[in-house]
């Protein structure tokens, strides 16, 4: 029985570490979007169209 608890604790620790890494990566990605968007030399409509295009592709990949 204690062996199961040890495996459960190890799994919980691994999931927690993965969660911290994913949240940190998400925060960095959201923080950089403004800087990266400002560095693109295109009109706002073009940027919006491309963001929508790539967003729809990523959402489609996630759903299917």
PDB file of N, CA and C in Angstrom:
ATOM      1  N   UNK A   1       0.813  -1.209   0.000  1.00  0.00           N
ATOM      2  CA  UNK A   1       0.000   0.000   0.000  1.00  0.00           C
ATOM      3  C   UNK A   1       0.853   1.270   0.000  1.00  0.00           C
ATOM      4  N   UNK A   2       1.899   1.356   0.814  1.00  0.00           N
ATOM      5  CA  UNK A   2       2.716   2.573   0.782  1.00  0.00           C
ATOM      6  C   UNK A   2       3.363   2.804  -0.583  1.00  0.00           C
ATOM      7  N   UNK A   3       3.613   1.715  -1.321  1.00  0.00           N
ATOM      8  CA  UNK A   3       4.212   1.869  -2.648  1.00  0.00           C
ATOM      9  C   UNK A   3       3.257   2.602  -3.587  1.00  0.00           C
ATOM     10  N   UNK A   4       1.958   2.327  -3.483  1.00  0.00           N
ATOM     11  CA  UNK A   4       0.973   3.032  -4.304  1.00  0.00           C
ATOM     12  C   UNK A   4       0.943   4.513  -3.957  1.00  0.00           C
ATOM     13  N   UNK A   5       1.037   4.811  -2.674  1.00  0.00           N
ATOM     14  CA  UNK A   5       1.049   6.207  -2.261  1.00  0.00           C
ATOM     15  C   UNK A   5       2.286   6.917  -2.795  1.00  0.00           C
ATOM     16  N   UNK A   6       3.402   6.223  -2.839  1.00  0.00           N
ATOM     17  CA  UNK A   6       4.630   6.816  -3.349  1.00  0.00           C
ATOM     18  C   UNK A   6       4.488   7.120  -4.831  1.00  0.00           C
ATOM     19  N   UNK A   7       3.913   6.195  -5.591  1.00  0.00           N
ATOM     20  CA  UNK A   7       3.702   6.428  -7.018  1.00  0.00           C
ATOM     21  C   UNK A   7       2.707   7.570  -7.232  1.00  0.00           C
ATOM     22  N   UNK A   8       1.668   7.613  -6.415  1.00  0.00           N
ATOM     23  CA  UNK A   8       0.680   8.687  -6.537  1.00  0.00           C
ATOM     24  C   UNK A   8       1.313  10.035  -6.220  1.00  0.00           C
ATOM     25  N   UNK A   9       2.162  10.069  -5.208  1.00  0.00           N
ATOM     26  CA  UNK A   9       2.836  11.320  -4.855  1.00  0.00           C
ATOM     27  C   UNK A   9       3.792  11.750  -5.956  1.00  0.00           C
ATOM     28  N   UNK A  10       4.484  10.796  -6.561  1.00  0.00           N
ATOM     29  CA  UNK A  10       5.404  11.116  -7.655  1.00  0.00           C
ATOM     30  C   UNK A  10       4.638  11.624  -8.867  1.00  0.00           C
ATOM     31  N   UNK A  11       3.503  10.997  -9.163  1.00  0.00           N
ATOM     32  CA  UNK A  11       2.672  11.454 -10.285  1.00  0.00           C
ATOM     33  C   UNK A  11       2.139  12.863 -10.029  1.00  0.00           C
ATOM     34  N   UNK A  12       1.714  13.120  -8.802  1.00  0.00           N
ATOM     35  CA  UNK A  12       1.199  14.447  -8.465  1.00  0.00           C
ATOM     36  C   UNK A  12       2.296  15.498  -8.574  1.00  0.00           C
ATOM     37  N   UNK A  13       3.500  15.162  -8.146  1.00  0.00           N
ATOM     38  CA  UNK A  13       4.616  16.102  -8.242  1.00  0.00           C
ATOM     39  C   UNK A  13       4.976  16.373  -9.698  1.00  0.00           C
ATOM     40  N   UNK A  14       4.935  15.339 -10.534  1.00  0.00           N
ATOM     41  CA  UNK A  14       5.241  15.517 -11.956  1.00  0.00           C
ATOM     42  C   UNK A  14       4.178  16.379 -12.630  1.00  0.00           C
ATOM     43  N   UNK A  15       2.919  16.159 -12.286  1.00  0.00           N
ATOM     44  CA  UNK A  15       1.842  16.968 -12.861  1.00  0.00           C
ATOM     45  C   UNK A  15       1.940  18.418 -12.403  1.00  0.00           C
ATOM     46  N   UNK A  16       2.322  18.625 -11.155  1.00  0.00           N
ATOM     47  CA  UNK A  16       2.471  19.990 -10.642  1.00  0.00           C
ATOM     48  C   UNK A  16       3.603  20.703 -11.363  1.00  0.00           C
ATOM     49  N   UNK A  17       4.720  20.018 -11.556  1.00  0.00           N
ATOM     50  CA  UNK A  17       5.853  20.608 -12.267  1.00  0.00           C
ATOM     51  C   UNK A  17       5.472  20.952 -13.700  1.00  0.00           C
ATOM     52  N   UNK A  18       4.779  20.049 -14.363  1.00  0.00           N
ATOM     53  CA  UNK A  18       4.329  20.318 -15.729  1.00  0.00           C
ATOM     54  C   UNK A  18       3.378  21.514 -15.760  1.00  0.00           C
ATOM     55  N   UNK A  19       2.496  21.604 -14.795  1.00  0.00           N
ATOM     56  CA  UNK A  19       1.575  22.733 -14.717  1.00  0.00           C
ATOM     57  C   UNK A  19       2.300  24.054 -14.544  1.00  0.00           C
ATOM     58  N   UNK A  20       3.310  24.076 -13.688  1.00  0.00           N
ATOM     59  CA  UNK A  20       4.096  25.295 -13.478  1.00  0.00           C
ATOM     60  C   UNK A  20       4.822  25.690 -14.755  1.00  0.00           C
ATOM     61  N   UNK A  21       5.382  24.729 -15.458  1.00  0.00           N
ATOM     62  CA  UNK A  21       6.093  25.012 -16.712  1.00  0.00           C
ATOM     63  C   UNK A  21       5.130  25.561 -17.764  1.00  0.00           C
ATOM     64  N   UNK A  22       3.960  24.948 -17.901  1.00  0.00           N
ATOM     65  CA  UNK A  22       2.995  25.397 -18.904  1.00  0.00           C
ATOM     66  C   UNK A  22       2.455  26.795 -18.594  1.00  0.00           C
ATOM     67  N   UNK A  23       2.183  27.073 -17.331  1.00  0.00           N
ATOM     68  CA  UNK A  23       1.696  28.401 -16.962  1.00  0.00           C
ATOM     69  C   UNK A  23       2.777  29.448 -17.175  1.00  0.00           C
ATOM     70  N   UNK A  24       4.024  29.120 -16.861  1.00  0.00           N
ATOM     71  CA  UNK A  24       5.127  30.056 -17.092  1.00  0.00           C
ATOM     72  C   UNK A  24       5.308  30.331 -18.582  1.00  0.00           C
ATOM     73  N   UNK A  25       5.245  29.294 -19.403  1.00  0.00           N
ATOM     74  CA  UNK A  25       5.369  29.473 -20.856  1.00  0.00           C
ATOM     75  C   UNK A  25       4.218  30.314 -21.391  1.00  0.00           C
ATOM     76  N   UNK A  26       3.027  30.101 -20.869  1.00  0.00           N
ATOM     77  CA  UNK A  26       1.873  30.888 -21.291  1.00  0.00           C
ATOM     78  C   UNK A  26       2.041  32.357 -20.919  1.00  0.00           C
ATOM     79  N   UNK A  27       2.522  32.629 -19.720  1.00  0.00           N
ATOM     80  CA  UNK A  27       2.730  34.015 -19.292  1.00  0.00           C
ATOM     81  C   UNK A  27       3.776  34.705 -20.158  1.00  0.00           C
ATOM     82  N   UNK A  28       4.841  34.004 -20.491  1.00  0.00           N
ATOM     83  CA  UNK A  28       5.882  34.571 -21.354  1.00  0.00           C
ATOM     84  C   UNK A  28       5.332  34.837 -22.749  1.00  0.00           C
ATOM     85  N   UNK A  29       4.565  33.900 -23.279  1.00  0.00           N
ATOM     86  CA  UNK A  29       3.992  34.074 -24.617  1.00  0.00           C
ATOM     87  C   UNK A  29       3.048  35.276 -24.656  1.00  0.00           C
ATOM     88  N   UNK A  30       2.188  35.406 -23.644  1.00  0.00           N
ATOM     89  CA  UNK A  30       1.274  36.545 -23.614  1.00  0.00           C
ATOM     90  C   UNK A  30       2.021  37.857 -23.422  1.00  0.00           C
ATOM     91  N   UNK A  31       3.104  37.846 -22.654  1.00  0.00           N
ATOM     92  CA  UNK A  31       3.875  39.069 -22.436  1.00  0.00           C
ATOM     93  C   UNK A  31       4.586  39.515 -23.707  1.00  0.00           C
ATOM     94  N   UNK A  32       4.988  38.575 -24.541  1.00  0.00           N
ATOM     95  CA  UNK A  32       5.729  38.919 -25.752  1.00  0.00           C
ATOM     96  C   UNK A  32       4.847  39.291 -26.939  1.00  0.00           C
ATOM     97  N   UNK A  33       3.563  39.017 -26.878  1.00  0.00           N
ATOM     98  CA  UNK A  33       2.717  39.279 -28.046  1.00  0.00           C
ATOM     99  C   UNK A  33       2.675  40.750 -28.422  1.00  0.00           C
ATOM    100  N   UNK A  34       2.640  41.633 -27.449  1.00  0.00           N
ATOM    101  CA  UNK A  34       2.617  43.061 -27.755  1.00  0.00           C
ATOM    102  C   UNK A  34       3.884  43.518 -28.448  1.00  0.00           C
ATOM    103  N   UNK A  35       5.026  43.075 -27.939  1.00  0.00           N
ATOM    104  CA  UNK A  35       6.316  43.448 -28.527  1.00  0.00           C
ATOM    105  C   UNK A  35       6.441  42.884 -29.937  1.00  0.00           C
ATOM    106  N   UNK A  36       6.069  41.637 -30.104  1.00  0.00           N
ATOM    107  CA  UNK A  36       6.181  41.021 -31.427  1.00  0.00           C
ATOM    108  C   UNK A  36       5.205  41.638 -32.424  1.00  0.00           C
ATOM    109  N   UNK A  37       4.014  41.981 -31.972  1.00  0.00           N
ATOM    110  CA  UNK A  37       3.041  42.599 -32.867  1.00  0.00           C
ATOM    111  C   UNK A  37       3.499  43.992 -33.293  1.00  0.00           C
ATOM    112  N   UNK A  38       4.091  44.740 -32.375  1.00  0.00           N
ATOM    113  CA  UNK A  38       4.583  46.081 -32.716  1.00  0.00           C
ATOM    114  C   UNK A  38       5.764  46.023 -33.677  1.00  0.00           C
ATOM    115  N   UNK A  39       6.521  44.935 -33.654  1.00  0.00           N
ATOM    116  CA  UNK A  39       7.706  44.842 -34.513  1.00  0.00           C
ATOM    117  C   UNK A  39       7.361  44.476 -35.958  1.00  0.00           C
ATOM    118  N   UNK A  40       6.121  44.069 -36.216  1.00  0.00           N
ATOM    119  CA  UNK A  40       5.704  43.722 -37.575  1.00  0.00           C
ATOM    120  C   UNK A  40       5.355  45.002 -38.324  1.00  0.00           C
ATOM    121  N   UNK A  41       5.943  45.165 -39.496  1.00  0.00           N
ATOM    122  CA  UNK A  41       5.690  46.358 -40.305  1.00  0.00           C
ATOM    123  C   UNK A  41       4.611  46.048 -41.347  1.00  0.00           C
ATOM    124  N   UNK A  42       3.366  46.052 -40.884  1.00  0.00           N
ATOM    125  CA  UNK A  42       2.216  45.812 -41.765  1.00  0.00           C
ATOM    126  C   UNK A  42       1.037  46.599 -41.210  1.00  0.00           C
ATOM    127  N   UNK A  43       0.041  46.811 -42.045  1.00  0.00           N
ATOM    128  CA  UNK A  43      -1.129  47.552 -41.573  1.00  0.00           C
ATOM    129  C   UNK A  43      -1.963  46.666 -40.647  1.00  0.00           C
ATOM    130  N   UNK A  44      -2.755  47.280 -39.772  1.00  0.00           N
ATOM    131  CA  UNK A  44      -3.517  46.519 -38.775  1.00  0.00           C
ATOM    132  C   UNK A  44      -4.458  45.467 -39.363  1.00  0.00           C
ATOM    133  N   UNK A  45      -5.063  45.748 -40.507  1.00  0.00           N
ATOM    134  CA  UNK A  45      -5.988  44.784 -41.103  1.00  0.00           C
ATOM    135  C   UNK A  45      -5.255  43.518 -41.542  1.00  0.00           C
ATOM    136  N   UNK A  46      -4.070  43.670 -42.101  1.00  0.00           N
ATOM    137  CA  UNK A  46      -3.277  42.510 -42.515  1.00  0.00           C
ATOM    138  C   UNK A  46      -2.882  41.670 -41.308  1.00  0.00           C
ATOM    139  N   UNK A  47      -2.446  42.327 -40.247  1.00  0.00           N
ATOM    140  CA  UNK A  47      -2.066  41.607 -39.022  1.00  0.00           C
ATOM    141  C   UNK A  47      -3.267  40.856 -38.457  1.00  0.00           C
ATOM    142  N   UNK A  48      -4.416  41.509 -38.436  1.00  0.00           N
ATOM    143  CA  UNK A  48      -5.627  40.871 -37.911  1.00  0.00           C
ATOM    144  C   UNK A  48      -6.029  39.659 -38.743  1.00  0.00           C
ATOM    145  N   UNK A  49      -5.938  39.781 -40.057  1.00  0.00           N
ATOM    146  CA  UNK A  49      -6.288  38.651 -40.932  1.00  0.00           C
ATOM    147  C   UNK A  49      -5.354  37.464 -40.709  1.00  0.00           C
ATOM    148  N   UNK A  50      -4.054  37.722 -40.637  1.00  0.00           N
ATOM    149  CA  UNK A  50      -3.110  36.625 -40.433  1.00  0.00           C
ATOM    150  C   UNK A  50      -3.260  36.000 -39.050  1.00  0.00           C
ATOM    151  N   UNK A  51      -3.526  36.813 -38.033  1.00  0.00           N
ATOM    152  CA  UNK A  51      -3.740  36.267 -36.690  1.00  0.00           C
ATOM    153  C   UNK A  51      -4.980  35.380 -36.669  1.00  0.00           C
ATOM    154  N   UNK A  52      -6.030  35.815 -37.342  1.00  0.00           N
ATOM    155  CA  UNK A  52      -7.245  34.997 -37.423  1.00  0.00           C
ATOM    156  C   UNK A  52      -7.014  33.703 -38.174  1.00  0.00           C
ATOM    157  N   UNK A  53      -6.238  33.778 -39.254  1.00  0.00           N
ATOM    158  CA  UNK A  53      -5.935  32.588 -40.052  1.00  0.00           C
ATOM    159  C   UNK A  53      -5.167  31.559 -39.225  1.00  0.00           C
ATOM    160  N   UNK A  54      -4.075  32.006 -38.590  1.00  0.00           N
ATOM    161  CA  UNK A  54      -3.282  31.068 -37.796  1.00  0.00           C
ATOM    162  C   UNK A  54      -4.034  30.601 -36.555  1.00  0.00           C
ATOM    163  N   UNK A  55      -4.840  31.479 -35.974  1.00  0.00           N
ATOM    164  CA  UNK A  55      -5.651  31.076 -34.833  1.00  0.00           C
ATOM    165  C   UNK A  55      -6.651  29.998 -35.193  1.00  0.00           C
ATOM    166  N   UNK A  56      -7.281  30.138 -36.360  1.00  0.00           N
ATOM    167  CA  UNK A  56      -8.250  29.119 -36.779  1.00  0.00           C
ATOM    168  C   UNK A  56      -7.569  27.788 -37.072  1.00  0.00           C
ATOM    169  N   UNK A  57      -6.367  27.827 -37.621  1.00  0.00           N
ATOM    170  CA  UNK A  57      -5.623  26.581 -37.864  1.00  0.00           C
ATOM    171  C   UNK A  57      -5.288  25.900 -36.540  1.00  0.00           C
ATOM    172  N   UNK A  58      -4.787  26.666 -35.573  1.00  0.00           N
ATOM    173  CA  UNK A  58      -4.427  26.077 -34.283  1.00  0.00           C
ATOM    174  C   UNK A  58      -5.645  25.520 -33.552  1.00  0.00           C
ATOM    175  N   UNK A  59      -6.751  26.232 -33.596  1.00  0.00           N
ATOM    176  CA  UNK A  59      -7.966  25.732 -32.946  1.00  0.00           C
ATOM    177  C   UNK A  59      -8.472  24.477 -33.649  1.00  0.00           C
ATOM    178  N   UNK A  60      -8.388  24.446 -34.975  1.00  0.00           N
ATOM    179  CA  UNK A  60      -8.804  23.251 -35.719  1.00  0.00           C
ATOM    180  C   UNK A  60      -7.933  22.054 -35.363  1.00  0.00           C
ATOM    181  N   UNK A  61      -6.633  22.269 -35.233  1.00  0.00           N
ATOM    182  CA  UNK A  61      -5.746  21.175 -34.836  1.00  0.00           C
ATOM    183  C   UNK A  61      -6.067  20.684 -33.430  1.00  0.00           C
ATOM    184  N   UNK A  62      -6.427  21.596 -32.549  1.00  0.00           N
ATOM    185  CA  UNK A  62      -6.761  21.216 -31.181  1.00  0.00           C
ATOM    186  C   UNK A  62      -8.071  20.424 -31.131  1.00  0.00           C
ATOM    187  N   UNK A  63      -9.050  20.857 -31.911  1.00  0.00           N
ATOM    188  CA  UNK A  63     -10.367  20.215 -31.885  1.00  0.00           C
ATOM    189  C   UNK A  63     -10.331  18.851 -32.562  1.00  0.00           C
ATOM    190  N   UNK A  64      -9.643  18.770 -33.703  1.00  0.00           N
ATOM    191  CA  UNK A  64      -9.625  17.519 -34.449  1.00  0.00           C
ATOM    192  C   UNK A  64      -8.360  16.800 -34.150  1.00  0.00           C
TER     193      UNK A  64
END
